[in-house]
Coordinates of C-alpha atoms in Angstrom, one line a residue:
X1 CA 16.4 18.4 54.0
X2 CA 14.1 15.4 55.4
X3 CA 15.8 12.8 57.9
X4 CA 15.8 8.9 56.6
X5 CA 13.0 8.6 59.5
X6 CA 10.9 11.6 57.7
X7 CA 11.2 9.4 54.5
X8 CA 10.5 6.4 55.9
X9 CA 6.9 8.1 57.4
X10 CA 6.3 9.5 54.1
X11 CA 5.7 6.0 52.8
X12 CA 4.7 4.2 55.4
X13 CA 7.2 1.4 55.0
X14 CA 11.0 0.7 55.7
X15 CA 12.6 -0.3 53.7
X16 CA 14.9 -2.8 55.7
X17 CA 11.5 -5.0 56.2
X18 CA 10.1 -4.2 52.9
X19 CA 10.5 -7.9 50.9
X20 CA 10.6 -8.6 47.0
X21 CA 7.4 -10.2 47.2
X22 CA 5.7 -6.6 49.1
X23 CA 6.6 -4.4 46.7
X24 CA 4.5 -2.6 43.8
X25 CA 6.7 -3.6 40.7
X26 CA 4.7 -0.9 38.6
X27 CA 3.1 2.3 39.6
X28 CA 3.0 4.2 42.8
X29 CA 4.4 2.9 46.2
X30 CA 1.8 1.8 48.5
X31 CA 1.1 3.9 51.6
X32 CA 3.1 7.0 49.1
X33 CA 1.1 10.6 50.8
X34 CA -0.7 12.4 48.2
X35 CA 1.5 14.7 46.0
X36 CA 0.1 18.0 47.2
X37 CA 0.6 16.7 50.8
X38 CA 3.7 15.1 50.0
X39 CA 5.1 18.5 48.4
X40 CA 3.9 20.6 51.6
X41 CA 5.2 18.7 53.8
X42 CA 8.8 18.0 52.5
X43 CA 9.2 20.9 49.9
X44 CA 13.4 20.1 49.7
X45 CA 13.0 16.3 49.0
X46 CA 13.7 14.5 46.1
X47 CA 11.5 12.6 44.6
X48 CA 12.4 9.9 42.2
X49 CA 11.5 8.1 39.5
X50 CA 13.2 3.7 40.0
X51 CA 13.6 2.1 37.0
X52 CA 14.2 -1.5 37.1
X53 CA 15.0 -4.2 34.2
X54 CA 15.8 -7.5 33.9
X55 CA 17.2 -9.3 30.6
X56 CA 16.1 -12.6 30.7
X57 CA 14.0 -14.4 34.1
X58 CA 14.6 -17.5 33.3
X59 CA 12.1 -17.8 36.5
X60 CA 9.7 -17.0 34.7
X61 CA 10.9 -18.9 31.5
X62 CA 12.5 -21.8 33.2
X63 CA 9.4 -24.3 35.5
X64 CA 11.6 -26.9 36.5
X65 CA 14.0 -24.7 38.3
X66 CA 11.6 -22.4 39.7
X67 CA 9.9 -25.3 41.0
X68 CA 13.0 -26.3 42.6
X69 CA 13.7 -22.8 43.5
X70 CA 11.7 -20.6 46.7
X71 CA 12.2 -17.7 44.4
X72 CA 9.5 -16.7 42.0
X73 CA 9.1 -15.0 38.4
X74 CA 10.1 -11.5 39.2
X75 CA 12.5 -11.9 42.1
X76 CA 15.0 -10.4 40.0
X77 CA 13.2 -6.7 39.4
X78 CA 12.1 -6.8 43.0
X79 CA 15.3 -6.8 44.1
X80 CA 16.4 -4.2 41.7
X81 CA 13.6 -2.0 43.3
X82 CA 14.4 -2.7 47.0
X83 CA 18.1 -1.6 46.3
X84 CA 16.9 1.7 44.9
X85 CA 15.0 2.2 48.0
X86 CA 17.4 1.5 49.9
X87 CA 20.2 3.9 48.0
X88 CA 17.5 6.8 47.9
X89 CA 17.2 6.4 51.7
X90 CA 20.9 7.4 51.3
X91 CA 20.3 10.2 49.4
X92 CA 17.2 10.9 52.1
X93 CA 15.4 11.2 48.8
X94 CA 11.8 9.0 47.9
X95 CA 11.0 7.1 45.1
X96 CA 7.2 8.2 43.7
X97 CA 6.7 5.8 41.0
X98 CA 8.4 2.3 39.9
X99 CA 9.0 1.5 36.3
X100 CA 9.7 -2.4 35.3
X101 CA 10.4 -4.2 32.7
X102 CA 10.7 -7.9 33.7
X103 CA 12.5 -10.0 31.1
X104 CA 13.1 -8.0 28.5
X105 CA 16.3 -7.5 26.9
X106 CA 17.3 -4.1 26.3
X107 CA 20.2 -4.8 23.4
X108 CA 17.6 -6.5 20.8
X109 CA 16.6 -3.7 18.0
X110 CA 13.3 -5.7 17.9
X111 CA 12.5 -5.4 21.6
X112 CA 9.8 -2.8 22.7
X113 CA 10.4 -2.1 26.2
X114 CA 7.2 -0.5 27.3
X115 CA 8.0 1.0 30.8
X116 CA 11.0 2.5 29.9
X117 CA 8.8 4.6 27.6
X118 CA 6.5 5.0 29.5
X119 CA 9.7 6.9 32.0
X120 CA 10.5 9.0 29.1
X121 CA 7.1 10.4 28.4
X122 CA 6.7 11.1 32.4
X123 CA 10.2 12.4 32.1
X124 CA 9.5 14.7 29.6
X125 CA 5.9 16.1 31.1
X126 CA 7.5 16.4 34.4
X127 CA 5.2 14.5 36.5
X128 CA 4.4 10.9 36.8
X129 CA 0.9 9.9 36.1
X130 CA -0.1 10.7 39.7
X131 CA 0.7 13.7 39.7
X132 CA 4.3 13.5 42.0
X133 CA 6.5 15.8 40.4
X134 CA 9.9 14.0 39.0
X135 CA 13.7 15.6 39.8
X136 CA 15.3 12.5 39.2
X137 CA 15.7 8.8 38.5
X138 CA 16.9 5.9 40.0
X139 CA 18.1 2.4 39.1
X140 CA 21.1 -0.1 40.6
X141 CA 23.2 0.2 37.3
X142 CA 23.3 2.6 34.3
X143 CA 23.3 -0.8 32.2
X144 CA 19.5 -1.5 33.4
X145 CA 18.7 2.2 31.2
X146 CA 20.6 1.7 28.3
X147 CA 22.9 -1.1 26.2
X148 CA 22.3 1.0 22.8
X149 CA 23.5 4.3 22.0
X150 CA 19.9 5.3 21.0
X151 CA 18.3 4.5 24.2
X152 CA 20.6 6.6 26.2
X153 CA 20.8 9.6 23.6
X154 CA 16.9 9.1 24.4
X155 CA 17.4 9.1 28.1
X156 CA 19.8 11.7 28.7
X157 CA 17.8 14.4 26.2
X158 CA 14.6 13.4 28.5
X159 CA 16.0 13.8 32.1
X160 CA 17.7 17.2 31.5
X161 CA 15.0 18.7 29.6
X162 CA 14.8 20.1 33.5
X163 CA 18.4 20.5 34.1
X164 CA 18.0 20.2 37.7
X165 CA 17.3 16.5 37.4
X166 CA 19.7 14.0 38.5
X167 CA 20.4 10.7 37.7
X168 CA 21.5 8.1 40.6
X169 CA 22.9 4.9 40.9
X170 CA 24.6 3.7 43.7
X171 CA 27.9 5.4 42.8
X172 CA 25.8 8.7 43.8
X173 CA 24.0 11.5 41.3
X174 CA 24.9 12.4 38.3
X175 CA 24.3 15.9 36.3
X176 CA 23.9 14.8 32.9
X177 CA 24.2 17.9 31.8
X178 CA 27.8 18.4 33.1
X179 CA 30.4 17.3 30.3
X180 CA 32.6 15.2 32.6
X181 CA 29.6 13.4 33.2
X182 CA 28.4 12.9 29.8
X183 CA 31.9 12.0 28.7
X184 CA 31.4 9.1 31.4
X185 CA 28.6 8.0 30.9
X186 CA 29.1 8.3 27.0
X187 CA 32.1 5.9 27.3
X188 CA 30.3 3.9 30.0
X189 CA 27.7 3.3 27.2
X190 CA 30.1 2.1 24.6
X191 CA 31.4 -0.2 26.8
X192 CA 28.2 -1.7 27.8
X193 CA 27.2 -2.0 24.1
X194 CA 30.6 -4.0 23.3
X195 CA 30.3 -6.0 26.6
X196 CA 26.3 -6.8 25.0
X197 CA 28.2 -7.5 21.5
X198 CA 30.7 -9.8 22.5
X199 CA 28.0 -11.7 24.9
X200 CA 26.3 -12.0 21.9
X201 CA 29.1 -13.7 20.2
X202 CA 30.4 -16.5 22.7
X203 CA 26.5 -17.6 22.2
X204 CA 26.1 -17.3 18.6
X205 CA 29.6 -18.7 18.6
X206 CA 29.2 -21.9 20.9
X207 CA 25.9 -22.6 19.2
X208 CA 27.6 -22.5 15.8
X209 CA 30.7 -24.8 17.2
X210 CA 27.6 -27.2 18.3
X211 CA 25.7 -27.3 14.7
X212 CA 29.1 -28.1 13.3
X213 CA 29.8 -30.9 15.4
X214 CA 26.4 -32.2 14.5
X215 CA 25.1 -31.7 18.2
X216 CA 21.5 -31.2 19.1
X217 CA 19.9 -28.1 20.7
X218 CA 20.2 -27.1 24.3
X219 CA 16.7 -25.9 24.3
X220 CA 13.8 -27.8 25.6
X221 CA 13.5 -31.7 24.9
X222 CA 11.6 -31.8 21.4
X223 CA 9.1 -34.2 20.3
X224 CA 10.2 -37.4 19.9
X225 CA 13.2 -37.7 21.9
X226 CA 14.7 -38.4 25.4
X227 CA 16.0 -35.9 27.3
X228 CA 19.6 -36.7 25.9
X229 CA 17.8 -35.4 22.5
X230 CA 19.5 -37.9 20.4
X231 CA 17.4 -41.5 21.4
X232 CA 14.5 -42.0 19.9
X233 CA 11.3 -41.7 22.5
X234 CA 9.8 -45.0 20.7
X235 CA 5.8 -44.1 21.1
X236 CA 6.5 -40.0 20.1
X237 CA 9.1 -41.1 17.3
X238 CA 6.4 -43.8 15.7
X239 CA 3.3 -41.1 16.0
X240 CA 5.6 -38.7 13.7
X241 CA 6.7 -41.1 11.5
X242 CA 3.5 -42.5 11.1
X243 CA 1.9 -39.1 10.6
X244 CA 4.3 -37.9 8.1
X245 CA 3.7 -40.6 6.0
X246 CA 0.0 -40.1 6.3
X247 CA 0.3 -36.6 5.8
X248 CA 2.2 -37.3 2.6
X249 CA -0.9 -39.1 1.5
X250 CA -3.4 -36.2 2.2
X251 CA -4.3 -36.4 5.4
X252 CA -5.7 -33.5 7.5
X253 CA -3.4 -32.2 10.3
X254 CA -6.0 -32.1 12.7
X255 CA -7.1 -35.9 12.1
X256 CA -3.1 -36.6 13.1
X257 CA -3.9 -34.5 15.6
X258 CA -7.1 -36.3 17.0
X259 CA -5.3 -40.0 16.2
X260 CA -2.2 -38.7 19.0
X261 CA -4.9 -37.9 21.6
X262 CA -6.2 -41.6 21.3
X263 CA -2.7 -42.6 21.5
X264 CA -2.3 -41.0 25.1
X265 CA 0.5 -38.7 23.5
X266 CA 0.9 -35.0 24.6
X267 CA 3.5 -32.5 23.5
X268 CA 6.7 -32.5 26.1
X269 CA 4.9 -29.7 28.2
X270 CA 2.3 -32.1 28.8
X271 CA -0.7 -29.9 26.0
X272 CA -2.7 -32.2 23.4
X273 CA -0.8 -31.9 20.4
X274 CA -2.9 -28.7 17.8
X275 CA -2.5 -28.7 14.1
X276 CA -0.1 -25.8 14.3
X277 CA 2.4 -27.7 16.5
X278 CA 2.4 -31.0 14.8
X279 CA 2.7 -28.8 11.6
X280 CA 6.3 -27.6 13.1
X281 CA 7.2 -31.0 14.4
X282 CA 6.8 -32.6 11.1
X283 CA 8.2 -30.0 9.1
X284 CA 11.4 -29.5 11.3
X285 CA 14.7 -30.6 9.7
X286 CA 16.1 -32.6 12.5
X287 CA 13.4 -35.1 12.0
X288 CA 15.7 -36.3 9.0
X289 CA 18.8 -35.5 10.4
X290 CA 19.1 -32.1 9.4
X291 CA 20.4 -29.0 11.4
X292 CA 18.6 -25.5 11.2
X293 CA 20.0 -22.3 12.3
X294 CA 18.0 -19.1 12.5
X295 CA 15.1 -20.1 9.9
X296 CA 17.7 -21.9 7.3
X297 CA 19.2 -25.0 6.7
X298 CA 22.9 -25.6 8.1
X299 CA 25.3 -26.6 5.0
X300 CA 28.7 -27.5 4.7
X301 CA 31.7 -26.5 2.2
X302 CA 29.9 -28.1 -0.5
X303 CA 26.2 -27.1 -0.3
X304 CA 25.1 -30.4 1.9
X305 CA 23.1 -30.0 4.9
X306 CA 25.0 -31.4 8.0
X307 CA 23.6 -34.1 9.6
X308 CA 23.3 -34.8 13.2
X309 CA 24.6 -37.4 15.4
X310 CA 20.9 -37.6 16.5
X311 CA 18.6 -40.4 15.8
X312 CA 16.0 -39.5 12.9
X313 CA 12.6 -39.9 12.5
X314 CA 12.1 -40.2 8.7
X315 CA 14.1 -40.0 5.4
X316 CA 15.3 -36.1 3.9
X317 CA 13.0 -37.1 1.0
X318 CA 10.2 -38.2 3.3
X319 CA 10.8 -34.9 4.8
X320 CA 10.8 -32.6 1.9
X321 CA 7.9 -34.5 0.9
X322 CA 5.8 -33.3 4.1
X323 CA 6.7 -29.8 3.6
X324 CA 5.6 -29.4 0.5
X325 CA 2.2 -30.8 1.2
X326 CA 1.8 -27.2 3.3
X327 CA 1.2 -23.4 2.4
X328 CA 5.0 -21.3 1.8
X329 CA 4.6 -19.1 5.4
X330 CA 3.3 -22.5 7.6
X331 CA 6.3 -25.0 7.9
X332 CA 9.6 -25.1 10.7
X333 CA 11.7 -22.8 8.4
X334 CA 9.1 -20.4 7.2
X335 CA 6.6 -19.9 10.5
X336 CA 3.3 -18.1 9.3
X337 CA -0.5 -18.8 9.5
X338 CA -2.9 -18.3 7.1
X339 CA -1.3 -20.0 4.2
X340 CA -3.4 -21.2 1.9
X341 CA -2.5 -25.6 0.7
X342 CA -0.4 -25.9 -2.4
X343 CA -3.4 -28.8 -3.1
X344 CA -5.7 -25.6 -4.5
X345 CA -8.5 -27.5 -2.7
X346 CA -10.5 -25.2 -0.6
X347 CA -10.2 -25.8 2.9
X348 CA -13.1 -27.1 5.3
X349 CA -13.0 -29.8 8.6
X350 CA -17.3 -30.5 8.0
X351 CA -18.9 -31.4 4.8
X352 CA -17.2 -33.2 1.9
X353 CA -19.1 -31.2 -0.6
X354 CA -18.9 -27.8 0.4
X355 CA -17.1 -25.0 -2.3
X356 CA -17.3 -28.3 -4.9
X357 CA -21.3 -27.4 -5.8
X358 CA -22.2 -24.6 -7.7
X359 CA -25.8 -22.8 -7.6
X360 CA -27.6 -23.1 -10.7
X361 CA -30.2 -20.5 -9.8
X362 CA -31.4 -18.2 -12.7
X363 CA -31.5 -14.7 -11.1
X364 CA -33.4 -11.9 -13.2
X365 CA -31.9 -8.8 -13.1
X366 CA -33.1 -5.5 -15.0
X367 CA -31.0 -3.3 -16.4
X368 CA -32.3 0.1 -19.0
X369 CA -35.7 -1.5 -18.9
X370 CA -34.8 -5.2 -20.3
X371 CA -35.2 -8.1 -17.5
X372 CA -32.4 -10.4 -18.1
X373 CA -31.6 -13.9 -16.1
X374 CA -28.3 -15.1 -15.3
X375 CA -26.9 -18.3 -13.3
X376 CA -25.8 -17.7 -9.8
X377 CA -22.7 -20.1 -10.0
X378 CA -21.4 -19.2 -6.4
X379 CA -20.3 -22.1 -4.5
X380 CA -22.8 -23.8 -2.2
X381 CA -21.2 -24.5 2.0
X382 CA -23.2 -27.1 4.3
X383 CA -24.5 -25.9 7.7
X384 CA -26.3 -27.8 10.5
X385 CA -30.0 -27.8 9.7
X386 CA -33.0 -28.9 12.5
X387 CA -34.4 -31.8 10.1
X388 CA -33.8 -35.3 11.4
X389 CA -33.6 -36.6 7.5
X390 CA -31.4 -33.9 6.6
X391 CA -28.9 -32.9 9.9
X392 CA -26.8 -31.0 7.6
X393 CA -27.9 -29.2 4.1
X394 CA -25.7 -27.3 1.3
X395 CA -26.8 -23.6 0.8
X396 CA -25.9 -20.7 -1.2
X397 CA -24.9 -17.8 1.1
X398 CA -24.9 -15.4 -2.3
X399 CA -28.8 -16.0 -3.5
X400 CA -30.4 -17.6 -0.7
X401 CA -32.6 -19.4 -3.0
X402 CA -31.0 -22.8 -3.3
X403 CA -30.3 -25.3 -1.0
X404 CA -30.2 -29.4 -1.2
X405 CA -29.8 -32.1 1.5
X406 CA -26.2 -32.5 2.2
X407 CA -26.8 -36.4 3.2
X408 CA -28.4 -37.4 -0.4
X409 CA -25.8 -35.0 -1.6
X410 CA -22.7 -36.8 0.4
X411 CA -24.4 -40.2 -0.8
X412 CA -24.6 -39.4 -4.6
X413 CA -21.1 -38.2 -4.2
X414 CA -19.6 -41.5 -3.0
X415 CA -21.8 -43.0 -5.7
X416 CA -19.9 -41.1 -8.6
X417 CA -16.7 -41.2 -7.6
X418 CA -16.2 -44.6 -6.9
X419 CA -18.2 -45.7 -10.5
X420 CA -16.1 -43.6 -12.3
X421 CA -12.8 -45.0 -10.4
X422 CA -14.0 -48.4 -11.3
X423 CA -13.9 -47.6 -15.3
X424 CA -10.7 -45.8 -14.5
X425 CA -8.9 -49.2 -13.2
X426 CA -9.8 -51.2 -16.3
X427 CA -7.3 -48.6 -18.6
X428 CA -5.0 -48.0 -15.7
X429 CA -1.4 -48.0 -16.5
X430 CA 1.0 -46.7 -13.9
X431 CA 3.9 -44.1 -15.0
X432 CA 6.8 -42.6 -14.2
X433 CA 8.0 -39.6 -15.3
X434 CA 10.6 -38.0 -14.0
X435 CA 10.8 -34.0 -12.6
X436 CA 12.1 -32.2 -15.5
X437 CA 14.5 -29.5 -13.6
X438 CA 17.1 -32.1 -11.7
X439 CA 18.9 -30.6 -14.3
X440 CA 18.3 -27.1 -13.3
X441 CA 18.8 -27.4 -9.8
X442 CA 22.1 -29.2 -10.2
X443 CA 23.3 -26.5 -11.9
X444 CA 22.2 -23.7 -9.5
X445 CA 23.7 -25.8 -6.8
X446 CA 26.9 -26.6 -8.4
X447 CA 27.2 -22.7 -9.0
X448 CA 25.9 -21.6 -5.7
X449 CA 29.2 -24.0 -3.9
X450 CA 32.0 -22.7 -6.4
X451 CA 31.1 -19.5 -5.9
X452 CA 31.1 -20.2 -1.5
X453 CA 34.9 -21.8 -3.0
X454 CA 36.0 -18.5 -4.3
X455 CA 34.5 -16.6 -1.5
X456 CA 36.5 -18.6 0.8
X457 CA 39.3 -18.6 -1.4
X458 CA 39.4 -14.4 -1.4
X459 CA 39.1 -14.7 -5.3
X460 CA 35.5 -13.4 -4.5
X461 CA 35.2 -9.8 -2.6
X462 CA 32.7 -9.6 -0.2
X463 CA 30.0 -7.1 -2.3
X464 CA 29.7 -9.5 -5.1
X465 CA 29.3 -12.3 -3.2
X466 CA 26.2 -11.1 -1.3
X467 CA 24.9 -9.6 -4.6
X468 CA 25.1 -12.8 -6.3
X469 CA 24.3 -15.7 -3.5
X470 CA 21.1 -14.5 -2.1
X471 CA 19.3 -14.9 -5.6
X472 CA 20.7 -18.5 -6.1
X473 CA 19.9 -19.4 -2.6
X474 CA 16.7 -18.3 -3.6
X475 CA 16.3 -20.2 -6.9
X476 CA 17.6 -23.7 -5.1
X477 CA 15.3 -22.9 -2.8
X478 CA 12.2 -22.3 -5.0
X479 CA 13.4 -25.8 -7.4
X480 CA 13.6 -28.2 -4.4
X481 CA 9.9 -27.3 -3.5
X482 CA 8.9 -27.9 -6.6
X483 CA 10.3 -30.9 -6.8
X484 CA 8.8 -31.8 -3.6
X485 CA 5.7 -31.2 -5.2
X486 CA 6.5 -33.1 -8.3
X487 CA 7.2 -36.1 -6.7
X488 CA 3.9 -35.8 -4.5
X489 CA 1.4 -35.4 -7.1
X490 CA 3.0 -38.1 -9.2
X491 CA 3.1 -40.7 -6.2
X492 CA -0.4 -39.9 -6.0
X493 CA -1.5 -40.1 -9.8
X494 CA 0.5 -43.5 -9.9
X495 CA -1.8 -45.2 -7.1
X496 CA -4.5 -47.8 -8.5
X497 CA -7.9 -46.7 -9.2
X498 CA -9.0 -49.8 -7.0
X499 CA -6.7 -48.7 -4.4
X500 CA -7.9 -45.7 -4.0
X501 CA -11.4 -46.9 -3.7
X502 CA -10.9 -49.3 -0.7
X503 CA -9.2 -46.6 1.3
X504 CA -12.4 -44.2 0.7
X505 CA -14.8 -47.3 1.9
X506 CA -12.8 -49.1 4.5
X507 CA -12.6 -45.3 6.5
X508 CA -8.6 -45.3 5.7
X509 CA -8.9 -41.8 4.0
X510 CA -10.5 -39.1 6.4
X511 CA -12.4 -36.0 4.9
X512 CA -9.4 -34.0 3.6
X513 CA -8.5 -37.3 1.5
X514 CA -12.2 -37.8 0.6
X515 CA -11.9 -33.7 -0.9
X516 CA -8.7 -34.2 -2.7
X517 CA -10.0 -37.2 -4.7
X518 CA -13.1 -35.3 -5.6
X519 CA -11.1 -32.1 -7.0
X520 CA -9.4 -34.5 -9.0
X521 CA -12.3 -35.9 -10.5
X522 CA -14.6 -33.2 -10.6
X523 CA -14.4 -29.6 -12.3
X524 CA -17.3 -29.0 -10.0
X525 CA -21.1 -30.5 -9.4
X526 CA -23.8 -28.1 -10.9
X527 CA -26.7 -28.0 -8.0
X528 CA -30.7 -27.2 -10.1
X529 CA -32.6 -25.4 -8.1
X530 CA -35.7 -27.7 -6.0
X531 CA -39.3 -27.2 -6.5
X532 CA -41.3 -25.8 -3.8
X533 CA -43.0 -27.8 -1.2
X534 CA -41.2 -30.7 -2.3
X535 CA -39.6 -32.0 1.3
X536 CA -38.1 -35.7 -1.3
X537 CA -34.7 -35.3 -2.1
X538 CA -33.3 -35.3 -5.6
X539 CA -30.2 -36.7 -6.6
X540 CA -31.3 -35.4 -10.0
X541 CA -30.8 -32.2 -9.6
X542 CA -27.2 -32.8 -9.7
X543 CA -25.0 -32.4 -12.7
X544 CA -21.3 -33.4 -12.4
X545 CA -19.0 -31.6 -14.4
X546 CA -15.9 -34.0 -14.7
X547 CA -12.3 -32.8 -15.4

């Protein structure tokens, strides 16, 4: 058997002087002998596998302190490592390869852990991707493997696969294939997992004993609000009420975006504000008041929402309002991407006509001998263009044969719409109608609380109460949206002809507004194809189709 001073000459490096910040986290040790050499040379050593984990860095996760702090992200698993160096010098055994996994938990189904499979596959080949051959692993605590039964079941069928593999902590090795020492560990294992469990439920626990009490969140300051994160931050607080109510009205995310830039206003981690984040800011329940826990709304015995003890930025209605104006996977409740508008109106950030033209172009086609003609009919997109008259033009990617100058185009537009707003203001009468399922919902949510009352109550059993909730939940769910909606689109239909012209002149409405009027106008704008050689454009050659 090698002496501690053979070990330490194997590698190079002591392990006494070796600091967190020196050591390979991942891979082979620096200054390791090749494993050929290695294996000559010390036939009766051990050679080890470390394994190190670490829950959560909040290090890594946490600026403030880490600015305040000499220690850096990954102090934690350094440590981890330098301890199993220091307990395989014990053993005079030497670690060949380090596995980390730097905060990751190791209790959350959803979390892939990638170096600890990485240990099984080498455990189960019997080398490590060097080539060193493997009779054991190493780590400060059996804890850092395993808080799940799987993982260890996983673990334990890997490492005695060779059943003269040990496993060492600093307790000493372990022969997992002994059944004292799998009855151990086994127990050890379901006492981790309930130690894991019950951490679990002092957090979920004091963060419900918060929302109940109406406090705020103890994460980071949100938009908004001071650090107390229940006083308004006036500038913050005024941009998101001011955009809600412009979103409301149809404006583009990204022009909210662009008017917080000219503002001076950055999220609280000092970025520009993006369309995605300001989506989530305005679309968060606590703006009205509201608490949300785990992607749903936080009620009370009756159905209500609770409200906060925190300052808010808008009304509940204002903020149901705002929601609805997005796609089903894009606001705070339902995170996604790629959701299309509930508008309808195609999206685009360039050209106001683009998707609203349609190619006239008569194709001719032949089919069994007889030439027949047909329209195109594809919509028509702008893109930049090198004439000085005509910067931009409006093309049809499908036949290539048509295109028109998207200025004249733009121009004849504005000319249209606000003629035929004009005649609309002299028959204008505003109206109110109210949403016709208040009824509806009432009902579902009357339903939805006396059945929470019996379930409470024990007059409900448990199965037929989460057989019958989820669908109401559902329903009330799916009836305030559309509401929402309602309410939108009629707040919309019920503004002034005339008022909607002076926002598109005076520059009020930006190009998503511009769009929506148009699709409520137009069916679509029929675009004839130009003659040849003709470099004039042609507001002719456009036929609206009105709805």
């Amino acid at each position: 058997m090698s002496t501690t001073r053979d070990r330490n000459a194997m590698t190079n490096v002591s392990p006494e002087d070796e600091g967190p910040d020196d050591l390979e986290l991942r891979g082979r040790p620096a200054g390791l002998a090749p494993p050929e050499e290695l294996a000559r040379l010390h036939p009766d050593t051990p050679f080890l596998i470390g394994y190190s984990r670490i829950s959560d860095d909040w290090r890594k996760n946490n600026s403030q302190k880490a600015a305040k702090s000499a220690w850096s992200a990954g102090k934690g698993v350094a440590n981890q490592h330098r301890r199993n160096d220091r307990n395989a010098a014990r053993h005079d055994a030497v670690i060949v390869h380090r596995y980390t996994d730097n905060d990751l938990s190791a209790s959350k189904k959803d979390v892939v852990r990638p170096d600890f499979l990485a240990m099984l596959r080498d455990l189960k080949r019997g080398h490590t991707p060097e080539g060193y051959p493997v009779h054991g692993v190493i780590c400060v605590d059996q804890d850092r493997v395993q808080r799940t039964d799987r993982d260890w079941e996983d673990f334990v069928e890997a490492i005695t696969l060779d059943p003269s593999r040990r496993f060492y902590t600093p307790s000493g090795p372990m022969d997992l294939t002994e059944e004292s020492e799998i009855i151990k560990t086994g127990i050890m294992a379901v006492v981790n997992k309930a130690e894991s469990m019950k951490k679990k439920r002092r957090i979920r626990d004091w963060h419900q004993d918060r929302i109940l009490d109406g406090l705020p969140h103890s994460g980071p300051r949100p938009f908004g609000w001071k650090e107390d994160r229940q006083t308004l931050e006036p500038p913050e607080a005024e941009f998101l009420s001011w955009a809600i109510d412009e979103r409301i009205k149809g404006k583009a995310v990204q022009t909210l975006c662009d008017e917080s830039k000219k503002r001076g206003l950055t999220g609280t981690r000092g970025n520009d504000l993006v369309p995605q984040t300001l989506t989530q800011m305005m679309t968060a329940p606590r703006v009205c008041g509201y608490r949300a826990n785990r992607g749903k709304l936080v009620l009370d015995d009756d159905g209500e929402p609770i409200v906060g003890i925190w300052e808010t930025v808008t009304t509940p209605e204002k903020w149901e309002a705002v929601c609805a104006t997005f796609g089903p996977g894009s606001t705070y409740l339902a995170r996604g991407s790629g959701t299309p508008a509930i508008t309808g109106i195609p999206k685009t950030i360039k050209y106001l006509g683009s998707t609203l033209l349609r190619c006239q172009y008569r194709i001719e086609e032949e089919k069994d001998g007889v030439v027949k003609t047909r329209v195109c009919n594809e919509p028509m997109g702008g893109s930049k263009a090198a004439s000085k008259r005509s910067p931009y033009v409006y093309t049809c990617a499908t036949c290539s044969r048509n295109a028109i100058s998207g200025p004249m185009v733009d121009k004849q537009l504005q000319r249209l719409v606000l003629a035929k707003l004009k005649k609309a203001q002299a028959t204008f009468i505003p109206v109110k109608v109210a949403w016709p399922d208040e009824k509806k919902l009432q009902q579902k949510a009357d339903k939805l609380a006396e059945l929470e009352r019996q379930w409470e109550d024990d007059e409900v059993p448990d199965s037929m109460f989460y057989r019958l909730a989820p669908p109401l939940e559902k329903a009330i769910k799916k009836l305030r949206s559309e509401r929402a909606k309602f309410e939108l689109a009629a707040a919309t239909k019920n503004e002034a002809p005339n008022d909607v012209a002076k926002k598109w002149l005076s520059g009020e409405y930006d190009l998503s507004q511009k769009r929506q009027v148009l699709f409520e106008i137009f069916a679509a704008v029929q675009v004839l194809p130009g003659q040849k050689g003709n470099k004039i454009p042609n507001p002719k050659r456009l036929i609206p189709v009105w709805k």
